JSON list of C-alpha atoms in Angstrom, two decimals:
[
{"chain": "A", "resi": 1, "resn": "UNK", "atom": "CA", "xyz": [54.27, -46.80, 98.27]},
{"chain": "A", "resi": 2, "resn": "UNK", "atom": "CA", "xyz": [50.73, -45.46, 98.49]},
{"chain": "A", "resi": 3, "resn": "UNK", "atom": "CA", "xyz": [49.27, -42.22, 96.91]},
{"chain": "A", "resi": 4, "resn": "UNK", "atom": "CA", "xyz": [50.87, -42.77, 93.46]},
{"chain": "A", "resi": 5, "resn": "UNK", "atom": "CA", "xyz": [48.27, -42.76, 90.71]},
{"chain": "A", "resi": 6, "resn": "UNK", "atom": "CA", "xyz": [48.19, -42.19, 86.93]},
{"chain": "A", "resi": 7, "resn": "UNK", "atom": "CA", "xyz": [44.98, -41.20, 85.10]},
{"chain": "A", "resi": 8, "resn": "UNK", "atom": "CA", "xyz": [42.75, -44.11, 84.10]},
{"chain": "A", "resi": 9, "resn": "UNK", "atom": "CA", "xyz": [44.89, -46.82, 85.69]},
{"chain": "A", "resi": 10, "resn": "UNK", "atom": "CA", "xyz": [43.78, -48.75, 88.69]},
{"chain": "A", "resi": 11, "resn": "UNK", "atom": "CA", "xyz": [46.17, -47.63, 91.78]},
{"chain": "A", "resi": 12, "resn": "UNK", "atom": "CA", "xyz": [46.39, -51.20, 92.68]},
{"chain": "A", "resi": 13, "resn": "UNK", "atom": "CA", "xyz": [47.91, -52.03, 89.39]},
{"chain": "A", "resi": 14, "resn": "UNK", "atom": "CA", "xyz": [50.42, -49.35, 90.01]},
{"chain": "A", "resi": 15, "resn": "UNK", "atom": "CA", "xyz": [51.13, -50.60, 93.62]},
{"chain": "A", "resi": 16, "resn": "UNK", "atom": "CA", "xyz": [51.79, -54.03, 92.06]},
{"chain": "A", "resi": 17, "resn": "UNK", "atom": "CA", "xyz": [54.12, -52.54, 89.52]},
{"chain": "A", "resi": 18, "resn": "UNK", "atom": "CA", "xyz": [56.07, -50.62, 92.16]},
{"chain": "A", "resi": 19, "resn": "UNK", "atom": "CA", "xyz": [56.60, -53.75, 94.33]},
{"chain": "A", "resi": 20, "resn": "UNK", "atom": "CA", "xyz": [58.34, -55.17, 91.05]},
{"chain": "A", "resi": 21, "resn": "UNK", "atom": "CA", "xyz": [60.55, -51.95, 90.74]},
{"chain": "A", "resi": 22, "resn": "UNK", "atom": "CA", "xyz": [61.54, -52.31, 94.42]},
{"chain": "A", "resi": 23, "resn": "UNK", "atom": "CA", "xyz": [62.65, -55.95, 93.76]},
{"chain": "A", "resi": 24, "resn": "UNK", "atom": "CA", "xyz": [64.36, -55.28, 90.40]},
{"chain": "A", "resi": 25, "resn": "UNK", "atom": "CA", "xyz": [66.37, -52.21, 91.58]},
{"chain": "A", "resi": 26, "resn": "UNK", "atom": "CA", "xyz": [66.91, -53.38, 95.33]},
{"chain": "A", "resi": 27, "resn": "UNK", "atom": "CA", "xyz": [65.28, -50.39, 96.65]},
{"chain": "A", "resi": 28, "resn": "UNK", "atom": "CA", "xyz": [62.19, -49.62, 98.96]},
{"chain": "A", "resi": 29, "resn": "UNK", "atom": "CA", "xyz": [59.60, -47.07, 99.12]},
{"chain": "A", "resi": 30, "resn": "UNK", "atom": "CA", "xyz": [57.90, -45.55, 102.15]},
{"chain": "A", "resi": 31, "resn": "UNK", "atom": "CA", "xyz": [54.29, -44.35, 102.61]},
{"chain": "A", "resi": 32, "resn": "UNK", "atom": "CA", "xyz": [53.57, -41.23, 100.76]},
{"chain": "A", "resi": 33, "resn": "UNK", "atom": "CA", "xyz": [56.98, -41.05, 99.41]},
{"chain": "A", "resi": 34, "resn": "UNK", "atom": "CA", "xyz": [55.80, -40.03, 95.84]},
{"chain": "A", "resi": 35, "resn": "UNK", "atom": "CA", "xyz": [53.40, -37.25, 96.98]},
{"chain": "A", "resi": 36, "resn": "UNK", "atom": "CA", "xyz": [55.81, -34.30, 96.16]},
{"chain": "A", "resi": 37, "resn": "UNK", "atom": "CA", "xyz": [56.29, -35.56, 92.68]},
{"chain": "A", "resi": 38, "resn": "UNK", "atom": "CA", "xyz": [53.59, -34.65, 90.09]},
{"chain": "A", "resi": 39, "resn": "UNK", "atom": "CA", "xyz": [55.03, -35.81, 86.86]},
{"chain": "A", "resi": 40, "resn": "UNK", "atom": "CA", "xyz": [56.35, -38.94, 85.39]},
{"chain": "A", "resi": 41, "resn": "UNK", "atom": "CA", "xyz": [59.79, -37.32, 84.70]},
{"chain": "A", "resi": 42, "resn": "UNK", "atom": "CA", "xyz": [60.06, -36.56, 88.47]},
{"chain": "A", "resi": 43, "resn": "UNK", "atom": "CA", "xyz": [58.93, -40.02, 89.34]},
{"chain": "A", "resi": 44, "resn": "UNK", "atom": "CA", "xyz": [61.71, -41.50, 87.19]},
{"chain": "A", "resi": 45, "resn": "UNK", "atom": "CA", "xyz": [64.43, -39.12, 88.48]},
{"chain": "A", "resi": 46, "resn": "UNK", "atom": "CA", "xyz": [63.42, -40.01, 92.13]},
{"chain": "A", "resi": 47, "resn": "UNK", "atom": "CA", "xyz": [63.84, -43.63, 91.41]},
{"chain": "A", "resi": 48, "resn": "UNK", "atom": "CA", "xyz": [67.04, -43.24, 89.59]},
{"chain": "A", "resi": 49, "resn": "UNK", "atom": "CA", "xyz": [68.39, -41.28, 92.58]},
{"chain": "A", "resi": 50, "resn": "UNK", "atom": "CA", "xyz": [67.52, -44.17, 95.06]},
{"chain": "A", "resi": 51, "resn": "UNK", "atom": "CA", "xyz": [69.31, -46.83, 93.21]},
{"chain": "A", "resi": 52, "resn": "UNK", "atom": "CA", "xyz": [72.74, -47.37, 94.89]},
{"chain": "A", "resi": 53, "resn": "UNK", "atom": "CA", "xyz": [75.93, -48.15, 92.88]},
{"chain": "A", "resi": 54, "resn": "UNK", "atom": "CA", "xyz": [78.57, -46.49, 90.90]},
{"chain": "A", "resi": 55, "resn": "UNK", "atom": "CA", "xyz": [77.13, -44.85, 87.91]},
{"chain": "A", "resi": 56, "resn": "UNK", "atom": "CA", "xyz": [78.42, -46.12, 84.54]},
{"chain": "A", "resi": 57, "resn": "UNK", "atom": "CA", "xyz": [77.55, -45.86, 80.94]},
{"chain": "A", "resi": 58, "resn": "UNK", "atom": "CA", "xyz": [77.33, -49.55, 79.88]},
{"chain": "A", "resi": 59, "resn": "UNK", "atom": "CA", "xyz": [74.04, -50.89, 78.48]},
{"chain": "A", "resi": 60, "resn": "UNK", "atom": "CA", "xyz": [72.12, -53.16, 80.78]},
{"chain": "A", "resi": 61, "resn": "UNK", "atom": "CA", "xyz": [69.92, -54.89, 78.02]},
{"chain": "A", "resi": 62, "resn": "UNK", "atom": "CA", "xyz": [73.27, -55.87, 76.32]},
{"chain": "A", "resi": 63, "resn": "UNK", "atom": "CA", "xyz": [74.60, -57.34, 79.37]},
{"chain": "A", "resi": 64, "resn": "UNK", "atom": "CA", "xyz": [71.32, -59.02, 79.94]},
{"chain": "A", "resi": 65, "resn": "UNK", "atom": "CA", "xyz": [71.35, -60.62, 76.38]},
{"chain": "A", "resi": 66, "resn": "UNK", "atom": "CA", "xyz": [74.95, -62.03, 76.98]},
{"chain": "A", "resi": 67, "resn": "UNK", "atom": "CA", "xyz": [73.91, -63.72, 80.29]},
{"chain": "A", "resi": 68, "resn": "UNK", "atom": "CA", "xyz": [70.82, -64.99, 78.31]},
{"chain": "A", "resi": 69, "resn": "UNK", "atom": "CA", "xyz": [72.83, -66.24, 75.44]},
{"chain": "A", "resi": 70, "resn": "UNK", "atom": "CA", "xyz": [75.34, -67.94, 77.68]},
{"chain": "A", "resi": 71, "resn": "UNK", "atom": "CA", "xyz": [72.47, -69.81, 79.50]},
{"chain": "A", "resi": 72, "resn": "UNK", "atom": "CA", "xyz": [70.73, -70.90, 76.39]},
{"chain": "A", "resi": 73, "resn": "UNK", "atom": "CA", "xyz": [73.87, -72.13, 74.87]},
{"chain": "A", "resi": 74, "resn": "UNK", "atom": "CA", "xyz": [74.76, -74.05, 78.07]},
{"chain": "A", "resi": 75, "resn": "UNK", "atom": "CA", "xyz": [71.46, -75.73, 78.47]},
{"chain": "A", "resi": 76, "resn": "UNK", "atom": "CA", "xyz": [71.18, -76.41, 74.65]},
{"chain": "A", "resi": 77, "resn": "UNK", "atom": "CA", "xyz": [74.60, -77.30, 74.06]},
{"chain": "A", "resi": 78, "resn": "UNK", "atom": "CA", "xyz": [74.68, -75.11, 71.02]},
{"chain": "A", "resi": 79, "resn": "UNK", "atom": "CA", "xyz": [77.20, -72.57, 69.65]},
{"chain": "A", "resi": 80, "resn": "UNK", "atom": "CA", "xyz": [76.32, -69.30, 71.21]},
{"chain": "A", "resi": 81, "resn": "UNK", "atom": "CA", "xyz": [77.22, -67.42, 68.11]},
{"chain": "A", "resi": 82, "resn": "UNK", "atom": "CA", "xyz": [74.04, -68.57, 66.35]},
{"chain": "A", "resi": 83, "resn": "UNK", "atom": "CA", "xyz": [71.98, -66.89, 69.07]},
{"chain": "A", "resi": 84, "resn": "UNK", "atom": "CA", "xyz": [71.11, -63.47, 68.06]},
{"chain": "A", "resi": 85, "resn": "UNK", "atom": "CA", "xyz": [68.45, -60.82, 69.59]},
{"chain": "A", "resi": 86, "resn": "UNK", "atom": "CA", "xyz": [66.28, -61.46, 66.74]},
{"chain": "A", "resi": 87, "resn": "UNK", "atom": "CA", "xyz": [66.30, -65.24, 67.28]},
{"chain": "A", "resi": 88, "resn": "UNK", "atom": "CA", "xyz": [62.66, -66.50, 67.67]},
{"chain": "A", "resi": 89, "resn": "UNK", "atom": "CA", "xyz": [62.56, -67.76, 71.38]},
{"chain": "A", "resi": 90, "resn": "UNK", "atom": "CA", "xyz": [59.98, -70.56, 70.43]},
{"chain": "A", "resi": 91, "resn": "UNK", "atom": "CA", "xyz": [62.30, -72.00, 68.00]},
{"chain": "A", "resi": 92, "resn": "UNK", "atom": "CA", "xyz": [65.07, -72.43, 70.79]},
{"chain": "A", "resi": 93, "resn": "UNK", "atom": "CA", "xyz": [62.40, -73.63, 73.17]},
{"chain": "A", "resi": 94, "resn": "UNK", "atom": "CA", "xyz": [59.83, -75.83, 71.26]},
{"chain": "A", "resi": 95, "resn": "UNK", "atom": "CA", "xyz": [56.65, -76.48, 72.81]},
{"chain": "A", "resi": 96, "resn": "UNK", "atom": "CA", "xyz": [57.25, -80.26, 73.67]},
{"chain": "A", "resi": 97, "resn": "UNK", "atom": "CA", "xyz": [59.84, -79.63, 76.40]},
{"chain": "A", "resi": 98, "resn": "UNK", "atom": "CA", "xyz": [59.47, -75.93, 76.85]},
{"chain": "A", "resi": 99, "resn": "UNK", "atom": "CA", "xyz": [58.63, -75.73, 80.51]},
{"chain": "A", "resi": 100, "resn": "UNK", "atom": "CA", "xyz": [61.39, -78.10, 81.45]},
{"chain": "A", "resi": 101, "resn": "UNK", "atom": "CA", "xyz": [64.14, -76.23, 79.34]},
{"chain": "A", "resi": 102, "resn": "UNK", "atom": "CA", "xyz": [62.99, -72.80, 80.49]},
{"chain": "A", "resi": 103, "resn": "UNK", "atom": "CA", "xyz": [63.14, -73.97, 84.12]},
{"chain": "A", "resi": 104, "resn": "UNK", "atom": "CA", "xyz": [66.63, -75.12, 83.48]},
{"chain": "A", "resi": 105, "resn": "UNK", "atom": "CA", "xyz": [67.47, -71.77, 81.96]},
{"chain": "A", "resi": 106, "resn": "UNK", "atom": "CA", "xyz": [66.02, -70.00, 85.03]},
{"chain": "A", "resi": 107, "resn": "UNK", "atom": "CA", "xyz": [68.26, -72.11, 87.23]},
{"chain": "A", "resi": 108, "resn": "UNK", "atom": "CA", "xyz": [71.29, -71.11, 85.37]},
{"chain": "A", "resi": 109, "resn": "UNK", "atom": "CA", "xyz": [70.36, -67.39, 85.52]},
{"chain": "A", "resi": 110, "resn": "UNK", "atom": "CA", "xyz": [69.31, -67.72, 89.07]},
{"chain": "A", "resi": 111, "resn": "UNK", "atom": "CA", "xyz": [65.71, -66.15, 88.91]},
{"chain": "A", "resi": 112, "resn": "UNK", "atom": "CA", "xyz": [62.45, -66.73, 87.32]},
{"chain": "A", "resi": 113, "resn": "UNK", "atom": "CA", "xyz": [61.40, -65.07, 84.10]},
{"chain": "A", "resi": 114, "resn": "UNK", "atom": "CA", "xyz": [57.71, -65.61, 84.22]},
{"chain": "A", "resi": 115, "resn": "UNK", "atom": "CA", "xyz": [57.50, -66.32, 80.45]},
{"chain": "A", "resi": 116, "resn": "UNK", "atom": "CA", "xyz": [54.66, -68.96, 80.25]},
{"chain": "A", "resi": 117, "resn": "UNK", "atom": "CA", "xyz": [50.88, -68.73, 80.58]},
{"chain": "A", "resi": 118, "resn": "UNK", "atom": "CA", "xyz": [48.01, -70.96, 80.11]},
{"chain": "A", "resi": 119, "resn": "UNK", "atom": "CA", "xyz": [45.73, -70.51, 77.03]},
{"chain": "A", "resi": 120, "resn": "UNK", "atom": "CA", "xyz": [43.33, -67.45, 77.45]},
{"chain": "A", "resi": 121, "resn": "UNK", "atom": "CA", "xyz": [40.41, -69.73, 76.78]},
{"chain": "A", "resi": 122, "resn": "UNK", "atom": "CA", "xyz": [41.11, -72.21, 79.67]},
{"chain": "A", "resi": 123, "resn": "UNK", "atom": "CA", "xyz": [41.90, -69.15, 82.06]},
{"chain": "A", "resi": 124, "resn": "UNK", "atom": "CA", "xyz": [38.60, -67.73, 80.94]},
{"chain": "A", "resi": 125, "resn": "UNK", "atom": "CA", "xyz": [36.60, -71.20, 81.61]},
{"chain": "A", "resi": 126, "resn": "UNK", "atom": "CA", "xyz": [37.93, -71.22, 85.20]},
{"chain": "A", "resi": 127, "resn": "UNK", "atom": "CA", "xyz": [37.40, -67.66, 85.77]},
{"chain": "A", "resi": 128, "resn": "UNK", "atom": "CA", "xyz": [33.63, -68.07, 84.80]},
{"chain": "A", "resi": 129, "resn": "UNK", "atom": "CA", "xyz": [33.46, -71.16, 86.88]},
{"chain": "A", "resi": 130, "resn": "UNK", "atom": "CA", "xyz": [34.88, -69.36, 89.79]},
{"chain": "A", "resi": 131, "resn": "UNK", "atom": "CA", "xyz": [32.54, -66.45, 89.55]},
{"chain": "A", "resi": 132, "resn": "UNK", "atom": "CA", "xyz": [29.49, -68.70, 89.04]},
{"chain": "A", "resi": 133, "resn": "UNK", "atom": "CA", "xyz": [30.51, -70.61, 92.36]},
{"chain": "A", "resi": 134, "resn": "UNK", "atom": "CA", "xyz": [30.77, -67.40, 94.24]},
{"chain": "A", "resi": 135, "resn": "UNK", "atom": "CA", "xyz": [27.33, -66.36, 93.20]},
{"chain": "A", "resi": 136, "resn": "UNK", "atom": "CA", "xyz": [26.11, -69.88, 94.07]},
{"chain": "A", "resi": 137, "resn": "UNK", "atom": "CA", "xyz": [27.04, -69.34, 97.64]},
{"chain": "A", "resi": 138, "resn": "UNK", "atom": "CA", "xyz": [23.91, -67.32, 98.15]},
{"chain": "A", "resi": 139, "resn": "UNK", "atom": "CA", "xyz": [21.75, -70.03, 96.67]},
{"chain": "A", "resi": 140, "resn": "UNK", "atom": "CA", "xyz": [23.09, -73.77, 96.71]},
{"chain": "A", "resi": 141, "resn": "UNK", "atom": "CA", "xyz": [25.87, -73.80, 99.26]},
{"chain": "A", "resi": 142, "resn": "UNK", "atom": "CA", "xyz": [27.11, -77.40, 98.69]},
{"chain": "A", "resi": 143, "resn": "UNK", "atom": "CA", "xyz": [27.25, -77.06, 94.76]},
{"chain": "A", "resi": 144, "resn": "UNK", "atom": "CA", "xyz": [28.87, -73.73, 95.17]},
{"chain": "A", "resi": 145, "resn": "UNK", "atom": "CA", "xyz": [31.69, -75.05, 97.51]},
{"chain": "A", "resi": 146, "resn": "UNK", "atom": "CA", "xyz": [32.29, -77.83, 95.06]},
{"chain": "A", "resi": 147, "resn": "UNK", "atom": "CA", "xyz": [32.45, -75.37, 92.23]},
{"chain": "A", "resi": 148, "resn": "UNK", "atom": "CA", "xyz": [34.90, -73.24, 94.24]},
{"chain": "A", "resi": 149, "resn": "UNK", "atom": "CA", "xyz": [37.19, -76.37, 94.95]},
{"chain": "A", "resi": 150, "resn": "UNK", "atom": "CA", "xyz": [37.06, -77.39, 91.20]},
{"chain": "A", "resi": 151, "resn": "UNK", "atom": "CA", "xyz": [37.86, -73.83, 89.89]},
{"chain": "A", "resi": 152, "resn": "UNK", "atom": "CA", "xyz": [40.66, -73.11, 92.32]},
{"chain": "A", "resi": 153, "resn": "UNK", "atom": "CA", "xyz": [42.15, -76.69, 91.63]},
{"chain": "A", "resi": 154, "resn": "UNK", "atom": "CA", "xyz": [41.82, -75.73, 87.91]},
{"chain": "A", "resi": 155, "resn": "UNK", "atom": "CA", "xyz": [43.77, -72.56, 88.31]},
{"chain": "A", "resi": 156, "resn": "UNK", "atom": "CA", "xyz": [46.50, -74.44, 90.34]},
{"chain": "A", "resi": 157, "resn": "UNK", "atom": "CA", "xyz": [46.75, -76.95, 87.49]},
{"chain": "A", "resi": 158, "resn": "UNK", "atom": "CA", "xyz": [46.89, -74.60, 84.65]},
{"chain": "A", "resi": 159, "resn": "UNK", "atom": "CA", "xyz": [49.52, -72.38, 86.44]},
{"chain": "A", "resi": 160, "resn": "UNK", "atom": "CA", "xyz": [51.52, -75.48, 86.92]},
{"chain": "A", "resi": 161, "resn": "UNK", "atom": "CA", "xyz": [51.36, -76.69, 83.35]},
{"chain": "A", "resi": 162, "resn": "UNK", "atom": "CA", "xyz": [51.33, -73.34, 81.60]},
{"chain": "A", "resi": 163, "resn": "UNK", "atom": "CA", "xyz": [53.21, -73.56, 78.33]},
{"chain": "A", "resi": 164, "resn": "UNK", "atom": "CA", "xyz": [52.09, -70.52, 76.03]},
{"chain": "A", "resi": 165, "resn": "UNK", "atom": "CA", "xyz": [54.79, -67.88, 75.11]},
{"chain": "A", "resi": 166, "resn": "UNK", "atom": "CA", "xyz": [53.64, -64.21, 74.55]},
{"chain": "A", "resi": 167, "resn": "UNK", "atom": "CA", "xyz": [57.24, -62.93, 74.10]},
{"chain": "A", "resi": 168, "resn": "UNK", "atom": "CA", "xyz": [58.78, -63.59, 70.51]},
{"chain": "A", "resi": 169, "resn": "UNK", "atom": "CA", "xyz": [62.42, -62.95, 70.31]},
{"chain": "A", "resi": 170, "resn": "UNK", "atom": "CA", "xyz": [65.64, -63.54, 72.46]},
{"chain": "A", "resi": 171, "resn": "UNK", "atom": "CA", "xyz": [65.98, -59.67, 72.50]},
{"chain": "A", "resi": 172, "resn": "UNK", "atom": "CA", "xyz": [62.62, -59.09, 74.01]},
{"chain": "A", "resi": 173, "resn": "UNK", "atom": "CA", "xyz": [63.31, -61.67, 76.75]},
{"chain": "A", "resi": 174, "resn": "UNK", "atom": "CA", "xyz": [66.48, -59.73, 77.58]},
{"chain": "A", "resi": 175, "resn": "UNK", "atom": "CA", "xyz": [64.50, -56.47, 77.63]},
{"chain": "A", "resi": 176, "resn": "UNK", "atom": "CA", "xyz": [62.13, -58.30, 80.06]},
{"chain": "A", "resi": 177, "resn": "UNK", "atom": "CA", "xyz": [64.65, -59.58, 82.61]},
{"chain": "A", "resi": 178, "resn": "UNK", "atom": "CA", "xyz": [66.39, -56.21, 82.48]},
{"chain": "A", "resi": 179, "resn": "UNK", "atom": "CA", "xyz": [63.27, -54.53, 83.74]},
{"chain": "A", "resi": 180, "resn": "UNK", "atom": "CA", "xyz": [62.51, -57.30, 86.20]},
{"chain": "A", "resi": 181, "resn": "UNK", "atom": "CA", "xyz": [65.98, -58.30, 87.49]},
{"chain": "A", "resi": 182, "resn": "UNK", "atom": "CA", "xyz": [68.01, -55.22, 86.86]},
{"chain": "A", "resi": 183, "resn": "UNK", "atom": "CA", "xyz": [70.62, -55.89, 89.44]},
{"chain": "A", "resi": 184, "resn": "UNK", "atom": "CA", "xyz": [70.94, -59.51, 88.60]},
{"chain": "A", "resi": 185, "resn": "UNK", "atom": "CA", "xyz": [71.70, -58.79, 84.86]},
{"chain": "A", "resi": 186, "resn": "UNK", "atom": "CA", "xyz": [74.28, -56.38, 85.45]},
{"chain": "A", "resi": 187, "resn": "UNK", "atom": "CA", "xyz": [77.73, -57.66, 84.91]},
{"chain": "A", "resi": 188, "resn": "UNK", "atom": "CA", "xyz": [78.73, -55.81, 88.02]},
{"chain": "A", "resi": 189, "resn": "UNK", "atom": "CA", "xyz": [75.80, -55.59, 90.34]},
{"chain": "A", "resi": 190, "resn": "UNK", "atom": "CA", "xyz": [77.15, -52.77, 92.36]},
{"chain": "A", "resi": 191, "resn": "UNK", "atom": "CA", "xyz": [77.10, -50.37, 89.34]},
{"chain": "A", "resi": 192, "resn": "UNK", "atom": "CA", "xyz": [74.08, -48.71, 87.79]},
{"chain": "A", "resi": 193, "resn": "UNK", "atom": "CA", "xyz": [73.71, -46.74, 84.51]},
{"chain": "A", "resi": 194, "resn": "UNK", "atom": "CA", "xyz": [71.15, -44.14, 85.66]},
{"chain": "A", "resi": 195, "resn": "UNK", "atom": "CA", "xyz": [70.73, -42.75, 82.17]},
{"chain": "A", "resi": 196, "resn": "UNK", "atom": "CA", "xyz": [68.89, -45.83, 81.09]},
{"chain": "A", "resi": 197, "resn": "UNK", "atom": "CA", "xyz": [66.49, -45.80, 84.19]},
{"chain": "A", "resi": 198, "resn": "UNK", "atom": "CA", "xyz": [63.74, -43.79, 82.61]},
{"chain": "A", "resi": 199, "resn": "UNK", "atom": "CA", "xyz": [63.45, -45.70, 79.36]},
{"chain": "A", "resi": 200, "resn": "UNK", "atom": "CA", "xyz": [63.35, -48.91, 81.53]},
{"chain": "A", "resi": 201, "resn": "UNK", "atom": "CA", "xyz": [60.48, -47.32, 83.53]},
{"chain": "A", "resi": 202, "resn": "UNK", "atom": "CA", "xyz": [58.64, -46.29, 80.25]},
{"chain": "A", "resi": 203, "resn": "UNK", "atom": "CA", "xyz": [58.87, -49.62, 78.98]},
{"chain": "A", "resi": 204, "resn": "UNK", "atom": "CA", "xyz": [57.65, -51.19, 82.14]},
{"chain": "A", "resi": 205, "resn": "UNK", "atom": "CA", "xyz": [54.65, -48.97, 82.49]},
{"chain": "A", "resi": 206, "resn": "UNK", "atom": "CA", "xyz": [53.84, -49.46, 78.89]},
{"chain": "A", "resi": 207, "resn": "UNK", "atom": "CA", "xyz": [54.06, -53.31, 79.28]},
{"chain": "A", "resi": 208, "resn": "UNK", "atom": "CA", "xyz": [52.39, -53.92, 82.61]},
{"chain": "A", "resi": 209, "resn": "UNK", "atom": "CA", "xyz": [49.73, -51.19, 82.62]},
{"chain": "A", "resi": 210, "resn": "UNK", "atom": "CA", "xyz": [49.14, -51.34, 78.80]},
{"chain": "A", "resi": 211, "resn": "UNK", "atom": "CA", "xyz": [49.83, -47.68, 78.27]},
{"chain": "A", "resi": 212, "resn": "UNK", "atom": "CA", "xyz": [50.96, -46.10, 75.00]},
{"chain": "A", "resi": 213, "resn": "UNK", "atom": "CA", "xyz": [54.57, -44.95, 75.38]},
{"chain": "A", "resi": 214, "resn": "UNK", "atom": "CA", "xyz": [53.68, -41.63, 73.92]},
{"chain": "A", "resi": 215, "resn": "UNK", "atom": "CA", "xyz": [51.64, -40.90, 76.97]},
{"chain": "A", "resi": 216, "resn": "UNK", "atom": "CA", "xyz": [54.70, -41.52, 79.19]},
{"chain": "A", "resi": 217, "resn": "UNK", "atom": "CA", "xyz": [56.33, -38.11, 78.87]},
{"chain": "A", "resi": 218, "resn": "UNK", "atom": "CA", "xyz": [58.36, -36.46, 81.52]},
{"chain": "A", "resi": 219, "resn": "UNK", "atom": "CA", "xyz": [55.49, -33.88, 81.77]},
{"chain": "A", "resi": 220, "resn": "UNK", "atom": "CA", "xyz": [52.84, -36.59, 82.11]},
{"chain": "A", "resi": 221, "resn": "UNK", "atom": "CA", "xyz": [50.99, -35.71, 85.32]},
{"chain": "A", "resi": 222, "resn": "UNK", "atom": "CA", "xyz": [50.04, -38.10, 88.15]},
{"chain": "A", "resi": 223, "resn": "UNK", "atom": "CA", "xyz": [46.65, -37.68, 89.89]}
]
């Protein structure tokens, strides 16, 4: 998976994204595999060619939405017909019992969705505490070690209690789980719609690497 870079993007971030791509599409990359490919279009074509399965024309996001709708209806005991792609996810999962309900939904679907995060202010507080403790190792070791323990414990706690939703609609959740769990959301996991892979990868690079989709043309160059 090495030797793939994109201008102005940290190669390690791309490496992390490629690991997610491997998991989602049930494929694996070897060292230097992308060296012959110099454009984003060639990269997308290469990945589409690696995905095993009968090629079909059905929409994976639509299938993901149907699975998501079934799961939401099952755990909420509501009529699935009222759940639309434009439905606000926070309305279906209010803050009070959000973590518990989303966990139930993940159990129903069979995979984690990673929808919740801690408040940015709290994350920043513990990040500053961690950095201060690392600097303190060179000056006051006992106090620095106490600070490290405090900040690392804090990170564990806020991850365990994260309850903030960034995603807004059911449709957006369907798009997210299509990217991250492609084979799992397909009605028939042994099939693939290769025509949609490029769009999924564009969305993924845009979301995870904070890139404008207009930059991700087929002629966009890798360094």
